[in-house]
Amino acid sequence: MKILVTGGTGYIGSHTCVELLNNGYEVVIVDNFSNSKPDVLDKIKEITSKDVIFYEGDVCDKELMNKIFDEQKIDAVIHFAGYKAVGESVKLPLMYYRNNLDSTITLCEVMSSHNVKKLVFSSSATVYGSPKNLPIKEDFPLSTTNPYGTTKLMIEGILKDLYISDNEWSIAVLRYFNPIGAHESGLIGENPNDIPNNLMPYIVKVATGELECLSVFGNDYDTKDGTGVRDYIHVVDLSKGHLKAIEKVNSSNGIDYYNLGTGNGYSVLEIVENFSKVNGVKVNYKITDRRPGDIAECYADPSYAKEKLDWAAEKGIEEMCRDAYRFVMRNK
Ligand code: NAD
Ligand code: UD1
């Protein structure tokens, strides 16, 4: 079975390609390297000893997408390609709407005209806005607080309308909680060039001495220790969820939504403590003001994914911290 992976050289995409290849799937990647590097392709090969077919280019480029579908007999698509930085989306909303919506619409048009109607889409827990209750279930009310989140919610709406218009589609919408960690080989992972916005990449850079001190955004939330609580999930567990989603879209029609999280919430200070302990390094931190737009607490009820996809996260917080650090140390 041949899977097209858009954004396949990115953080979650590259790990998912490894899982696909290790499980006997053929993989075609399209990526424009707007947020990844070509050497990831070599790393995927080094880990799996298997080749991928690669097209460099933009998913918004309809001519290119038609060429890919003409040349390859694609059975299903996993659509990761998109921009994902919340702060940047507030500054450059049109760029976010253009890329995230255009890539999805172009992809679906080309899939439809080639009669490929099995799709797994990367959504985000950000579509739950500020949840009133915890843990978060898939049928909770949806809302967003920034343009990035709104692109995800709009795409969920587009995919729903697409299915209503044509019941031959089979679509799995995966709402990720907070992916962290890296492949255990230390060959692929996440190491942003800029100053990171997200917690784990920031902690890693403080641990390596690239950054001086972590700012803990607020310790007066109504949580176990006053700092923000999130559902961190190992990127390899998350990637395995995509294989289960591919099996699902291959075996039934419809559109469905799945939380991919662990169900466990960790506070910022718990993450710092675990990271320091597991890796034997000190992480300097100071308490600062809350970050505007942050919520106190967010964690999944992952039972629907367990029931319908037979998927559950397996890796604990120690592995997440160890693997995140190993990747950056190995690639410094
Ligand atoms: P990433 O930036 O590492 O990967 C995205 C990849 O898509 C990159 O390699 C980039 O070069 C490519 N890309 C972007 N626009 C493209 C386009 N128009 N054409 C071709 N390639 C394009 O991001 P990631 O963390 O791997 O996230 C993957 C998906 O999961 C994204 O849609 C993101 O919004 C979603 N998501 C990520 C997180 C997270 O915390 N990482 C959380 C929830 C949802
Ligand atoms: C952020 C995005 C969310 C996106 C997710 C994954 C915001 C407001 N939300 O979620 O839309 O889906 O990333 O990409 O940006 N923290 C610190 N210091 C730091 C960084 C973070 O204390 O330097 C805290 C935050 O306040 C939060 C926790 O760490 O409590 C996790 O933050 P982060 O990794 O940015 O993820 P989210 O805010 O959950």
Coordinates of C-alpha atoms and ligand atoms in Angstrom, one line a residue:
M1 CA 0.0 0.0 0.0
K2 CA 1.4 3.4 -1.0
I3 CA 0.8 6.4 1.3
L4 CA 1.4 10.0 0.3
V5 CA 2.7 12.0 3.2
T6 CA 2.6 15.7 2.8
G7 CA 5.0 17.5 5.1
G8 CA 6.8 14.2 5.5
T9 CA 10.2 15.7 6.3
G10 CA 8.8 17.7 9.2
Y11 CA 8.8 16.8 12.9
I12 CA 5.8 14.5 13.2
G13 CA 5.8 13.6 9.4
S14 CA 9.4 12.1 9.5
H15 CA 8.6 9.9 12.5
T16 CA 5.4 8.8 10.9
C17 CA 7.3 7.9 7.7
V18 CA 9.6 5.7 9.8
E19 CA 6.7 3.9 11.3
L20 CA 5.0 3.4 7.9
L21 CA 8.2 2.1 6.3
N22 CA 8.9 -0.3 9.2
N23 CA 5.4 -1.6 8.8
G24 CA 5.6 -2.5 5.1
Y25 CA 4.0 0.6 3.6
E26 CA 5.5 2.4 0.6
V27 CA 6.0 6.1 1.2
V28 CA 5.8 9.1 -1.1
I29 CA 6.7 12.4 0.5
V30 CA 6.0 15.9 -0.8
D31 CA 7.5 18.8 1.1
N32 CA 8.8 22.3 0.2
F33 CA 11.3 22.4 3.1
S34 CA 9.7 25.6 4.5
N35 CA 10.3 24.2 8.0
S36 CA 12.5 21.1 7.5
K37 CA 15.7 20.1 5.8
P38 CA 16.6 17.6 3.1
D39 CA 19.0 15.6 5.3
V40 CA 15.9 14.2 7.1
L41 CA 15.4 12.0 4.0
D42 CA 18.8 10.4 4.6
K43 CA 18.0 10.0 8.3
I44 CA 14.8 8.2 7.5
K45 CA 16.7 5.9 5.2
E46 CA 19.4 5.3 7.8
I47 CA 16.8 4.3 10.4
T48 CA 14.7 2.1 8.2
S49 CA 17.1 0.9 5.5
K50 CA 14.3 1.7 3.1
D51 CA 13.8 4.3 0.3
V52 CA 11.1 6.9 0.1
I53 CA 9.9 8.5 -3.1
F54 CA 10.4 12.3 -2.7
Y55 CA 8.9 15.3 -4.5
E56 CA 10.2 18.7 -3.5
G57 CA 7.5 21.3 -3.9
D58 CA 4.4 23.0 -2.5
V59 CA 1.2 21.2 -1.8
C60 CA -0.7 24.3 -3.0
D61 CA 0.9 23.7 -6.5
K62 CA -1.9 21.9 -8.3
E63 CA 0.3 21.0 -11.3
L64 CA 2.8 19.3 -9.0
M65 CA 0.1 17.5 -7.1
N66 CA -1.5 16.2 -10.3
K67 CA 1.9 15.0 -11.4
I68 CA 2.4 13.1 -8.2
F69 CA -1.0 11.4 -8.4
D70 CA -0.5 10.7 -12.1
E71 CA 2.9 9.1 -11.5
Q72 CA 2.2 7.2 -8.3
K73 CA -0.6 4.9 -7.4
I74 CA -1.5 6.5 -4.1
D75 CA -3.9 4.6 -1.9
A76 CA -4.2 7.1 1.0
V77 CA -2.9 10.4 2.2
I78 CA -1.6 11.7 5.5
H79 CA -1.7 15.5 5.4
F80 CA 0.8 17.1 7.8
A81 CA 1.9 20.0 5.6
G82 CA 1.1 23.4 7.1
Y83 CA 2.4 26.2 9.2
K84 CA 2.1 25.7 13.0
A85 CA 3.5 28.6 15.0
V86 CA 0.7 30.3 17.0
G87 CA 2.5 33.6 17.6
E88 CA 3.6 33.9 13.9
S89 CA 0.0 33.2 12.9
V90 CA -1.2 36.3 14.8
K91 CA 1.4 38.4 13.0
L92 CA 0.9 36.9 9.6
P93 CA -2.7 35.6 9.5
L94 CA -3.0 35.7 5.7
M95 CA 0.1 33.6 5.2
Y96 CA -1.4 31.0 7.6
Y97 CA -4.9 31.0 6.0
R98 CA -3.3 30.8 2.5
N99 CA -1.0 28.0 3.2
N100 CA -3.0 25.8 5.5
L101 CA -6.3 26.2 3.7
D102 CA -5.0 26.3 0.1
S103 CA -2.8 23.2 0.6
T104 CA -5.7 21.2 2.0
I105 CA -8.2 22.3 -0.7
T106 CA -5.7 21.7 -3.5
L107 CA -4.9 18.3 -2.1
C108 CA -8.5 17.3 -1.7
E109 CA -9.3 18.5 -5.3
V110 CA -6.5 16.4 -6.7
M111 CA -7.3 13.4 -4.6
S112 CA -11.0 13.6 -5.7
S113 CA -10.1 13.8 -9.4
H114 CA -7.8 10.8 -9.0
N115 CA -10.5 8.9 -7.0
V116 CA -8.3 8.7 -3.9
K117 CA -10.6 9.4 -1.0
K118 CA -8.8 8.2 2.1
L119 CA -7.3 10.9 4.2
V120 CA -5.7 11.3 7.6
F121 CA -5.5 15.0 8.7
S122 CA -3.4 16.6 11.4
S123 CA -5.6 18.7 13.6
S124 CA -4.8 20.0 17.1
A125 CA -6.2 20.1 20.6
T126 CA -6.2 23.9 20.0
V127 CA -9.6 23.5 18.5
Y128 CA -11.1 22.9 22.0
G129 CA -10.2 26.5 22.9
S130 CA -10.4 27.0 26.7
P131 CA -12.2 23.8 27.7
K132 CA -14.8 24.0 30.5
N133 CA -14.2 20.4 31.7
L134 CA -11.4 17.9 31.8
P135 CA -10.4 15.5 30.5
I136 CA -11.3 16.7 27.0
K137 CA -13.6 14.5 24.9
E138 CA -14.1 14.7 21.1
D139 CA -17.6 16.0 21.4
F140 CA -16.7 19.0 23.5
P141 CA -17.5 22.5 22.0
L142 CA -15.0 23.9 19.6
S143 CA -13.5 27.4 19.4
T144 CA -10.2 29.0 18.8
T145 CA -8.1 31.9 20.0
N146 CA -5.6 32.5 17.2
P147 CA -5.4 32.3 13.4
Y148 CA -3.4 29.0 13.5
G149 CA -6.2 27.4 15.5
T150 CA -8.8 28.8 13.2
T151 CA -7.2 27.3 10.2
K152 CA -7.4 23.9 11.9
L153 CA -11.1 24.4 12.8
M154 CA -11.9 25.7 9.3
I155 CA -10.2 22.7 7.7
E156 CA -12.2 20.4 10.0
G157 CA -15.3 22.1 8.6
I158 CA -14.1 21.8 5.0
L159 CA -13.5 18.1 5.4
K160 CA -16.9 17.5 7.0
D161 CA -18.6 19.3 4.1
L162 CA -16.5 17.2 1.7
Y163 CA -17.7 14.0 3.3
I164 CA -21.3 15.2 3.3
S165 CA -21.1 15.9 -0.4
D166 CA -19.5 12.6 -1.3
N167 CA -19.9 9.6 1.1
E168 CA -17.1 7.7 -0.6
W169 CA -14.6 9.7 1.4
S170 CA -13.1 8.2 4.5
I171 CA -11.4 10.8 6.7
A172 CA -9.7 10.6 10.1
V173 CA -9.2 13.9 11.9
L174 CA -6.5 13.5 14.5
R175 CA -6.4 16.1 17.3
Y176 CA -2.9 16.0 18.7
F177 CA -2.2 17.2 22.3
N178 CA 1.5 18.2 22.9
P179 CA 3.9 16.1 20.9
I180 CA 7.5 16.1 22.3
G181 CA 10.5 13.7 22.3
A182 CA 12.3 12.2 19.3
H183 CA 13.1 8.9 17.7
E184 CA 15.2 6.7 20.0
S185 CA 18.0 6.6 17.4
G186 CA 18.6 10.3 18.0
L187 CA 18.6 10.8 14.2
I188 CA 15.3 12.7 13.8
G189 CA 13.5 15.0 16.2
E190 CA 12.7 18.7 16.7
N191 CA 15.3 21.4 17.0
P192 CA 13.9 24.8 15.9
N193 CA 16.5 27.3 14.6
D194 CA 14.8 30.3 16.1
I195 CA 14.1 30.8 19.8
P196 CA 11.5 28.1 20.5
N197 CA 8.0 29.0 21.6
N198 CA 7.1 25.6 22.9
L199 CA 8.2 24.3 26.3
M200 CA 10.3 21.2 25.5
P201 CA 12.5 22.7 22.8
Y202 CA 13.1 25.7 25.1
I203 CA 14.1 23.4 28.0
V204 CA 16.5 21.5 25.8
K205 CA 18.2 24.7 24.7
V206 CA 18.6 25.8 28.3
A207 CA 20.1 22.4 29.2
T208 CA 22.6 22.6 26.3
G209 CA 23.6 26.2 27.3
E210 CA 22.3 27.8 24.1
L211 CA 19.7 29.7 26.1
E212 CA 20.2 31.0 29.7
C213 CA 17.0 30.5 31.5
L214 CA 13.5 29.1 31.0
S215 CA 10.7 31.6 31.7
V216 CA 7.9 29.7 33.4
F217 CA 4.8 31.5 32.3
G218 CA 2.9 32.0 35.5
N219 CA 2.6 30.0 38.8
D220 CA -0.8 31.3 39.9
Y221 CA -3.0 29.0 37.8
D222 CA -5.5 26.8 39.5
T223 CA -3.4 23.7 39.0
K224 CA -1.4 21.2 41.2
D225 CA 1.6 23.6 41.5
G226 CA 0.2 26.8 39.9
T227 CA 2.0 26.2 36.6
G228 CA 0.3 25.2 33.3
V229 CA -0.7 21.6 32.8
R230 CA -0.5 19.8 29.4
D231 CA -0.9 16.3 28.0
Y232 CA 2.6 15.7 26.5
I233 CA 2.8 12.8 24.1
H234 CA 5.9 11.0 22.7
V235 CA 6.1 11.7 19.0
V236 CA 6.7 8.0 18.3
D237 CA 3.5 7.1 20.0
L238 CA 1.7 9.8 18.1
S239 CA 3.1 8.5 14.8
K240 CA 1.9 5.0 15.6
G241 CA -1.6 6.5 15.9
H242 CA -1.4 7.5 12.2
L243 CA -0.9 3.9 11.2
K244 CA -4.0 2.9 13.1
A245 CA -5.8 5.8 11.5
I246 CA -4.7 4.6 8.0
E247 CA -6.0 1.1 8.8
K248 CA -9.3 2.8 9.9
V249 CA -9.8 4.9 6.7
N250 CA -8.9 1.8 4.6
S251 CA -11.6 -0.3 6.2
S252 CA -14.6 2.1 6.5
N253 CA -16.1 5.3 5.1
G254 CA -17.1 8.3 7.0
I255 CA -15.4 11.2 8.9
D256 CA -14.4 10.8 12.5
Y257 CA -12.3 12.7 15.1
Y258 CA -9.8 11.3 17.6
N259 CA -7.9 12.8 20.5
L260 CA -4.3 11.6 20.4
G261 CA -3.0 12.2 23.9
T262 CA -2.0 10.2 26.9
G263 CA -4.7 11.3 29.3
N264 CA -2.0 12.4 31.8
G265 CA -1.4 16.1 32.6
Y266 CA 2.1 17.3 33.7
S267 CA 2.8 20.8 35.0
V268 CA 5.7 23.0 33.6
L269 CA 7.6 22.4 36.9
E270 CA 7.1 18.6 36.7
I271 CA 8.5 18.6 33.2
V272 CA 11.5 20.6 34.3
E273 CA 12.0 18.3 37.2
N274 CA 11.7 15.1 35.1
F275 CA 14.0 16.5 32.4
S276 CA 16.7 17.4 35.0
K277 CA 16.5 14.0 36.7
V278 CA 16.4 11.8 33.6
N279 CA 19.2 13.7 31.8
G280 CA 21.3 14.7 34.9
V281 CA 21.4 18.4 33.8
K282 CA 20.3 21.5 35.5
V283 CA 17.6 23.6 33.9
N284 CA 17.7 27.2 35.1
Y285 CA 14.2 28.8 35.3
K286 CA 12.5 31.8 36.7
I287 CA 8.8 32.5 37.2
T288 CA 7.4 35.2 34.9
D289 CA 4.0 36.6 33.9
R290 CA 1.4 34.4 32.2
R291 CA 1.7 34.1 28.4
P292 CA -1.4 35.8 26.9
G293 CA -3.8 33.3 25.5
D294 CA -2.5 30.3 27.6
I295 CA -5.0 28.1 29.4
A296 CA -4.4 26.6 32.8
E297 CA -4.9 23.0 32.0
C298 CA -5.5 20.7 29.0
Y299 CA -5.4 17.0 28.8
A300 CA -7.2 14.4 26.7
D301 CA -9.7 11.6 27.3
P302 CA -8.0 9.2 24.8
S303 CA -10.5 6.4 25.3
Y304 CA -12.3 6.9 21.9
A305 CA -9.0 6.4 20.0
K306 CA -8.4 3.3 22.1
E307 CA -11.9 2.0 21.4
K308 CA -12.1 2.8 17.7
L309 CA -8.4 2.7 16.6
D310 CA -7.1 0.3 19.1
W311 CA -4.4 2.8 19.8
A312 CA -3.0 4.1 23.1
A313 CA 0.2 5.9 24.0
E314 CA 2.8 3.8 25.7
K315 CA 5.8 5.9 26.4
G316 CA 6.2 7.8 29.7
I317 CA 7.5 11.3 30.5
E318 CA 11.0 10.0 31.2
E319 CA 11.4 8.6 27.7
M320 CA 10.0 11.9 26.2
C321 CA 12.6 13.9 28.2
R322 CA 15.5 11.6 27.5
D323 CA 14.8 11.3 23.7
A324 CA 14.3 15.0 23.3
Y325 CA 17.7 15.7 24.8
R326 CA 19.5 12.9 23.1
F327 CA 18.4 14.1 19.7
V328 CA 19.7 17.7 20.2
M329 CA 22.9 16.5 21.9
R330 CA 23.6 14.2 18.9
N331 CA 22.9 16.9 16.4
K332 CA 24.5 19.9 18.0
Ligands
NAD1 P1 6.6 20.8 10.9 O1 6.7 22.2 10.6 O2 7.8 20.2 11.5 O3 6.2 20.0 9.6 C1 5.4 20.5 8.6 C2 6.1 20.2 7.3 O4 5.3 20.7 6.2 C3 7.5 20.9 7.2 O5 8.4 19.9 6.7 C4 7.2 22.0 6.1 O6 8.4 22.2 5.3 C5 6.1 21.4 5.3 N1 5.2 22.3 4.6 C6 4.5 23.4 5.2 N2 3.8 23.9 4.2 C7 3.9 23.2 3.1 C8 3.4 23.3 1.8 N3 2.5 24.2 1.4 N4 3.8 22.4 0.8 C9 4.7 21.4 1.2 N5 5.3 21.3 2.4 C10 4.9 22.2 3.3 O7 5.4 20.6 11.9 P2 4.9 19.3 12.7 O8 5.2 19.6 14.2 O9 5.5 18.1 12.1 O10 3.4 19.3 12.5 C11 2.8 18.6 11.5 C12 1.3 18.9 11.4 O11 0.7 18.7 12.7 C13 1.0 20.4 11.2 O12 -0.2 20.5 10.3 C14 0.7 21.0 12.5 O13 -0.2 22.1 12.5 C15 0.0 19.8 13.2 N6 0.2 19.9 14.7 C16 1.4 20.0 15.2 C17 1.5 20.0 16.6 C18 2.9 20.2 17.3 O14 2.9 20.5 18.4 N7 4.0 19.9 16.6 C19 0.4 20.0 17.4 C20 -0.9 19.9 16.8 C21 -1.0 19.8 15.4
UD1_2 C1 1.0 25.7 22.0 C2 0.0 26.4 21.2 C3 -1.0 25.5 20.7 C4 -0.3 24.4 19.8 C5 0.7 23.7 20.7 C6 1.6 22.7 19.9 C7 -0.1 28.7 22.3 C8 -0.9 29.6 23.1 N1 -0.6 27.5 22.1 O1 0.3 25.0 23.0 O2 -2.0 26.1 19.9 O3 -1.2 23.5 19.3 O4 1.7 24.7 21.2 O5 2.4 23.3 19.0 O6 1.0 29.0 21.8 N2 5.6 27.4 28.8 C9 6.5 28.0 29.7 N3 7.6 28.6 29.2 C10 8.0 28.5 27.8 C11 7.1 27.8 27.0 C12 5.9 27.3 27.5 O7 6.2 28.1 30.9 O8 9.0 29.1 27.5 C13 4.4 26.7 29.4 C14 3.1 27.2 28.8 O9 2.7 28.3 29.5 C15 2.2 26.0 28.9 C16 3.2 24.8 28.7 O10 4.5 25.4 29.0 O11 1.7 25.9 30.2 C17 3.2 24.2 27.3 O12 3.5 25.3 26.4 P1 3.7 25.0 24.8 O13 4.7 24.0 24.7 O14 3.9 26.3 24.2 O15 2.4 24.3 24.4 P2 0.8 24.9 24.5 O16 0.8 26.2 25.1 O17 0.0 23.8 25.1

